[in-house]
């Protein structure tokens, strides 16, 4: 199988156009969400293996020349990587990069919101699984208040949209969905519910709390008047809107209704490994090439070879547990 490219686009063997790269700038995190990373986890990538800013810029430049126009910076927690605003600024300057966004847990956002905005990030996704401080601490191991402060800092800075990502978990936070809807209406945030995925041991354990989002949607419809909604660049989420408000609610359903046939993305981890699917082990190592002085054309050829092995779909339902790496390692 081959990846096709005319100079300006990357097409995988299943005729999907790859135009979106999720860039993990670190596998470290200042939280320990129980579904993502185990407590006491020590298996972090050694700093010598982290792609440098120059290397990241080169890889993204090559992707952009191949038609990838959307970049999301993620992790681990991206804000624990030093001088992230400098990196973001460099990515923003690259020809062909039209859309630069960031996923964060928001704990450090109060300090960084202004610099990130100035550097070119326009859109933010922020994880928030509970508005109850004690519960938030049980889920993440951290305090809620800095996250709420970070959200307010982002709002006053002018990021738009700000999307709240909430993992819907039975027996953990399923009594809070309506409260989070109200919170998002009040602050003009977008809300997305996500199904837990069996990625790594932690994700498999979290799957005990799996909730089909169709059930969540039906429940919300009893309290709110939901009408069909759209969200530009909404990715795999299916949206509704709460009538009479600006709130859009998205449902991301990797398990109950997978969206692999429209998958347009790949992931670059902090050590320069390209992961072709969140739910499969197919990967391609770019770091050795970069450090052996690969040419620009050689780098682009390597990216095309990688896209040629992008699998058709994940198998979370049929083979849960086949992905042993944790979410913080891939860049969720
Ligand atoms: N630290 C940042 C954050 O939490 O937003 C960015 C990285 S985090 C790995 C990205 C997203 O992955 C978060 O929204 C998190 O909820 C989600 N995630 C982590 N483990 C997951 C799992 N097992 N199933 C579903 N989503 C998961
Ligand atoms: Fe950290 Fe994000 Fe994983 Fe939570 S989901 S442990 S905040 S990387």
Coordinates of N, CA and C in Angstrom, one line a residue, residues 114-227:
X114 N -1.7 34.9 28.2 CA -1.4 36.1 27.4 C -0.3 35.8 26.3
X115 N 0.8 35.2 26.8 CA 2.0 34.9 25.9 C 1.5 33.9 24.8
X116 N 0.7 33.0 25.1 CA 0.3 32.0 24.1 C -0.6 32.7 23.1
X117 N -1.5 33.6 23.5 CA -2.4 34.3 22.6 C -1.5 35.1 21.7
X118 N -0.6 35.8 22.2 CA 0.3 36.7 21.4 C 1.1 35.9 20.4
X119 N 1.5 34.6 20.9 CA 2.3 33.8 20.0 C 1.5 33.1 18.9
X120 N 0.2 33.2 18.9 CA -0.6 32.7 17.8 C -1.6 31.6 18.0
X121 N -1.7 31.1 19.3 CA -2.7 30.1 19.6 C -4.0 30.8 19.6
X122 N -5.0 30.3 18.9 CA -6.3 31.0 18.9 C -7.4 30.1 19.7
X123 N -7.2 28.8 19.6 CA -8.3 28.0 20.1 C -7.7 27.1 21.2
X124 N -8.5 26.9 22.2 CA -8.1 26.1 23.4 C -9.1 25.0 23.7
X125 N -8.5 23.8 24.0 CA -9.3 22.7 24.5 C -8.9 22.5 26.0
X126 N -9.8 22.5 26.9 CA -9.4 22.3 28.3 C -10.1 21.2 28.9
X127 N -9.4 20.3 29.6 CA -10.0 19.2 30.3 C -10.6 19.6 31.6
X128 N -11.9 19.2 31.8 CA -12.5 19.5 33.1 C -13.6 18.5 33.4
X129 N -13.3 17.6 34.3 CA -14.2 16.4 34.5 C -15.1 16.6 35.7
X130 N -14.8 17.6 36.5 CA -15.7 17.9 37.6 C -15.6 19.3 38.1
X131 N -16.7 19.8 38.6 CA -16.7 21.2 39.2 C -16.6 21.1 40.7
X132 N -16.5 19.9 41.3 CA -16.5 19.7 42.7 C -15.0 19.5 43.1
X133 N -14.5 20.4 44.0 CA -13.1 20.3 44.3 C -12.6 19.0 44.8
X134 N -13.3 18.3 45.7 CA -12.9 17.0 46.2 C -12.8 15.9 45.2
X135 N -13.9 15.9 44.4 CA -14.0 14.9 43.3 C -12.9 15.2 42.3
X136 N -12.7 16.5 41.9 CA -11.7 16.8 41.0 C -10.3 16.3 41.4
X137 N -10.1 16.4 42.7 CA -8.8 15.9 43.3 C -8.7 14.4 43.2
X138 N -9.8 13.7 43.4 CA -9.8 12.3 43.3 C -9.5 11.8 41.9
X139 N -10.1 12.5 40.9 CA -9.9 12.1 39.5 C -8.5 12.5 39.0
X140 N -8.0 13.7 39.4 CA -6.7 14.2 38.8 C -5.5 14.2 39.7
X141 N -5.8 14.1 41.1 CA -4.7 14.3 42.0 C -4.4 15.7 42.3
X142 N -5.1 16.7 41.7 CA -4.8 18.1 41.8 C -6.0 19.0 42.2
X143 N -5.6 20.2 42.5 CA -6.6 21.2 43.0 C -7.4 21.7 41.8
X144 N -8.7 22.0 42.0 CA -9.5 22.5 41.0 C -9.3 24.0 40.7
X145 N -9.1 24.8 41.8 CA -9.1 26.3 41.7 C -8.1 26.8 40.6
X146 N -6.9 26.3 40.5 CA -6.0 26.9 39.5 C -6.6 26.6 38.0
X147 N -7.3 25.5 37.9 CA -7.9 25.3 36.6 C -9.0 26.3 36.3
X148 N -9.8 26.6 37.3 CA -10.9 27.6 37.1 C -10.3 28.9 36.8
X149 N -9.2 29.2 37.5 CA -8.5 30.5 37.3 C -8.0 30.6 35.9
X150 N -7.4 29.5 35.5 CA -6.9 29.4 34.1 C -7.9 29.6 33.1
X151 N -9.1 29.0 33.3 CA -10.2 29.2 32.4 C -10.6 30.7 32.3
X152 N -10.7 31.3 33.4 CA -11.1 32.7 33.4 C -10.0 33.6 32.7
X153 N -8.8 33.3 32.9 CA -7.7 34.0 32.3 C -7.8 33.8 30.8
X154 N -8.1 32.6 30.3 CA -8.2 32.4 28.9 C -9.4 33.1 28.3
X155 N -10.5 33.2 29.1 CA -11.7 33.9 28.6 C -11.4 35.4 28.5
X156 N -10.7 36.0 29.5 CA -10.5 37.4 29.4 C -9.5 37.7 28.3
X157 N -8.6 36.8 28.0 CA -7.6 37.0 27.0 C -8.2 37.1 25.6
X158 N -9.4 36.4 25.4 CA -10.1 36.4 24.1 C -10.0 35.2 23.3
X159 N -9.4 34.1 23.8 CA -9.4 32.8 23.1 C -10.8 32.4 22.6
X160 N -11.0 32.0 21.4 CA -12.3 31.6 21.0 C -12.2 30.6 19.8
X161 N -12.9 29.5 19.9 CA -13.7 29.0 21.0 C -12.8 28.4 22.1
X162 N -13.3 28.4 23.3 CA -12.7 27.6 24.4 C -13.6 26.4 24.6
X163 N -13.0 25.2 24.4 CA -13.8 24.0 24.5 C -13.5 23.2 25.7
X164 N -14.5 22.9 26.5 CA -14.3 22.1 27.7 C -14.4 20.6 27.3
X165 N -13.4 19.8 27.6 CA -13.5 18.4 27.4 C -13.8 17.7 28.7
X166 N -14.9 17.0 28.7 CA -15.3 16.2 29.9 C -15.5 14.8 29.6
X167 N -14.7 13.9 30.3 CA -14.9 12.5 30.1 C -16.1 12.1 30.9
X168 N -17.0 11.4 30.2 CA -18.3 11.1 30.9 C -18.1 9.7 31.5
X169 N -18.1 9.7 32.9 CA -17.8 8.4 33.6 C -18.8 8.0 34.6
X170 N -19.4 6.8 34.3 CA -20.4 6.3 35.2 C -19.9 6.1 36.6
X171 N -20.7 6.6 37.6 CA -20.2 6.4 39.0 C -19.1 7.3 39.4
X172 N -18.7 8.2 38.5 CA -17.6 9.1 38.9 C -18.1 10.6 38.8
X173 N -18.6 10.9 37.6 CA -19.0 12.3 37.4 C -20.4 12.4 36.7
X174 N -21.1 11.3 36.7 CA -22.4 11.4 35.9 C -23.5 12.1 36.6
X175 N -23.3 12.6 37.8 CA -24.3 13.5 38.4 C -24.1 14.9 38.1
X176 N -23.0 15.2 37.3 CA -22.6 16.6 37.1 C -22.8 17.2 35.7
X177 N -23.3 16.4 34.8 CA -23.4 16.8 33.4 C -24.2 18.1 33.3
X178 N -25.4 18.2 33.9 CA -26.2 19.4 33.8 C -25.5 20.6 34.4
X179 N -24.8 20.4 35.5 CA -24.1 21.5 36.1 C -23.0 22.1 35.2
X180 N -22.3 21.2 34.5 CA -21.3 21.6 33.6 C -21.9 22.3 32.4
X181 N -23.0 21.8 32.0 CA -23.7 22.5 30.9 C -24.1 24.0 31.3
X182 N -24.6 24.1 32.5 CA -24.9 25.5 33.0 C -23.7 26.4 33.1
X183 N -22.6 25.8 33.6 CA -21.3 26.5 33.7 C -20.9 27.0 32.3
X184 N -21.0 26.1 31.3 CA -20.5 26.5 30.0 C -21.4 27.6 29.4
X185 N -22.7 27.5 29.7 CA -23.6 28.6 29.2 C -23.2 29.9 29.8
X186 N -23.0 29.9 31.1 CA -22.7 31.1 31.8 C -21.4 31.7 31.3
X187 N -20.4 30.9 30.9 CA -19.1 31.5 30.5 C -18.9 31.5 29.0
X188 N -19.9 31.1 28.2 CA -19.7 31.1 26.8 C -18.6 30.1 26.3
X189 N -18.5 29.0 27.0 CA -17.6 27.9 26.5 C -18.4 26.9 25.7
X190 N -17.7 26.1 24.9 CA -18.3 25.0 24.2 C -18.0 23.8 25.0
X191 N -18.9 22.8 25.0 CA -18.7 21.6 25.9 C -18.7 20.4 25.0
X192 N -17.7 19.5 25.3 CA -17.6 18.2 24.6 C -17.6 17.1 25.6
X193 N -18.5 16.1 25.4 CA -18.4 14.9 26.2 C -17.6 13.9 25.5
X194 N -16.8 13.1 26.2 CA -15.9 12.1 25.5 C -16.1 10.8 26.2
X195 N -16.1 9.7 25.4 CA -16.2 8.4 26.0 C -14.8 7.9 26.3
X196 N -14.7 7.2 27.5 CA -13.4 6.7 27.9 C -12.9 5.6 26.9
X197 N -11.6 5.7 26.7 CA -11.0 4.7 25.7 C -10.0 3.8 26.4
X198 N -10.0 2.5 26.0 CA -9.1 1.6 26.7 C -7.6 1.7 26.2
X199 N -7.0 2.8 26.6 CA -5.6 3.0 26.1 C -4.7 2.9 27.4
X200 N -3.8 1.9 27.3 CA -3.0 1.7 28.5 C -3.8 1.0 29.6
X201 N -3.1 0.5 30.7 CA -3.8 -0.1 31.8 C -4.8 0.8 32.4
X202 N -4.4 2.1 32.5 CA -5.3 3.1 33.1 C -6.6 3.3 32.4
X203 N -6.5 3.3 31.1 CA -7.7 3.5 30.2 C -8.6 2.2 30.3
X204 N -7.9 1.1 30.4 CA -8.7 -0.2 30.5 C -9.5 -0.2 31.9
X205 N -8.8 0.3 32.9 CA -9.5 0.4 34.2 C -10.7 1.4 34.1
X206 N -10.4 2.5 33.5 CA -11.4 3.5 33.4 C -12.6 3.1 32.6
X207 N -12.4 2.1 31.7 CA -13.5 1.6 30.9 C -14.6 0.9 31.7
X208 N -14.3 0.6 33.0 CA -15.3 0.1 33.9 C -16.4 1.2 34.1
X209 N -16.0 2.4 33.9 CA -16.9 3.5 34.1 C -17.5 4.1 32.7
X210 N -17.3 3.3 31.7 CA -17.7 3.7 30.4 C -19.2 4.1 30.3
X211 N -19.5 5.1 29.6 CA -20.9 5.5 29.4 C -21.1 5.8 28.0
X212 N -22.1 5.2 27.4 CA -22.5 5.5 26.0 C -23.0 6.9 25.9
X213 N -22.5 7.7 25.1 CA -22.9 9.1 25.1 C -24.3 9.3 24.6
X214 N -24.9 8.3 23.9 CA -26.3 8.4 23.5 C -27.2 8.6 24.7
X215 N -26.8 7.9 25.7 CA -27.5 7.9 27.0 C -27.4 9.3 27.6
X216 N -26.2 9.9 27.6 CA -26.0 11.2 28.1 C -26.8 12.2 27.4
X217 N -26.8 12.1 26.1 CA -27.6 13.1 25.3 C -29.1 13.0 25.6
X218 N -29.6 11.8 25.7 CA -31.0 11.6 26.0 C -31.3 12.2 27.4
X219 N -30.4 12.1 28.3 CA -30.6 12.6 29.6 C -30.6 14.1 29.6
X220 N -29.7 14.7 28.8 CA -29.6 16.2 28.8 C -30.9 16.7 28.1
X221 N -31.4 16.0 27.1 CA -32.6 16.4 26.4 C -33.8 16.5 27.3
X222 N -33.8 15.8 28.4 CA -34.9 16.0 29.4 C -34.9 17.3 30.1
X223 N -33.7 17.9 30.2 CA -33.6 19.1 30.9 C -33.5 20.4 30.0
X224 N -32.7 20.2 28.9 CA -32.5 21.3 28.0 C -33.1 21.0 26.6
X225 N -33.5 22.1 26.0 CA -34.1 22.0 24.6 C -32.9 21.9 23.6
X226 N -32.6 20.7 23.1 CA -31.5 20.5 22.3 C -31.9 20.6 20.8
X227 N -31.2 21.4 20.0 CA -31.5 21.4 18.6 C -30.2 21.1 17.8

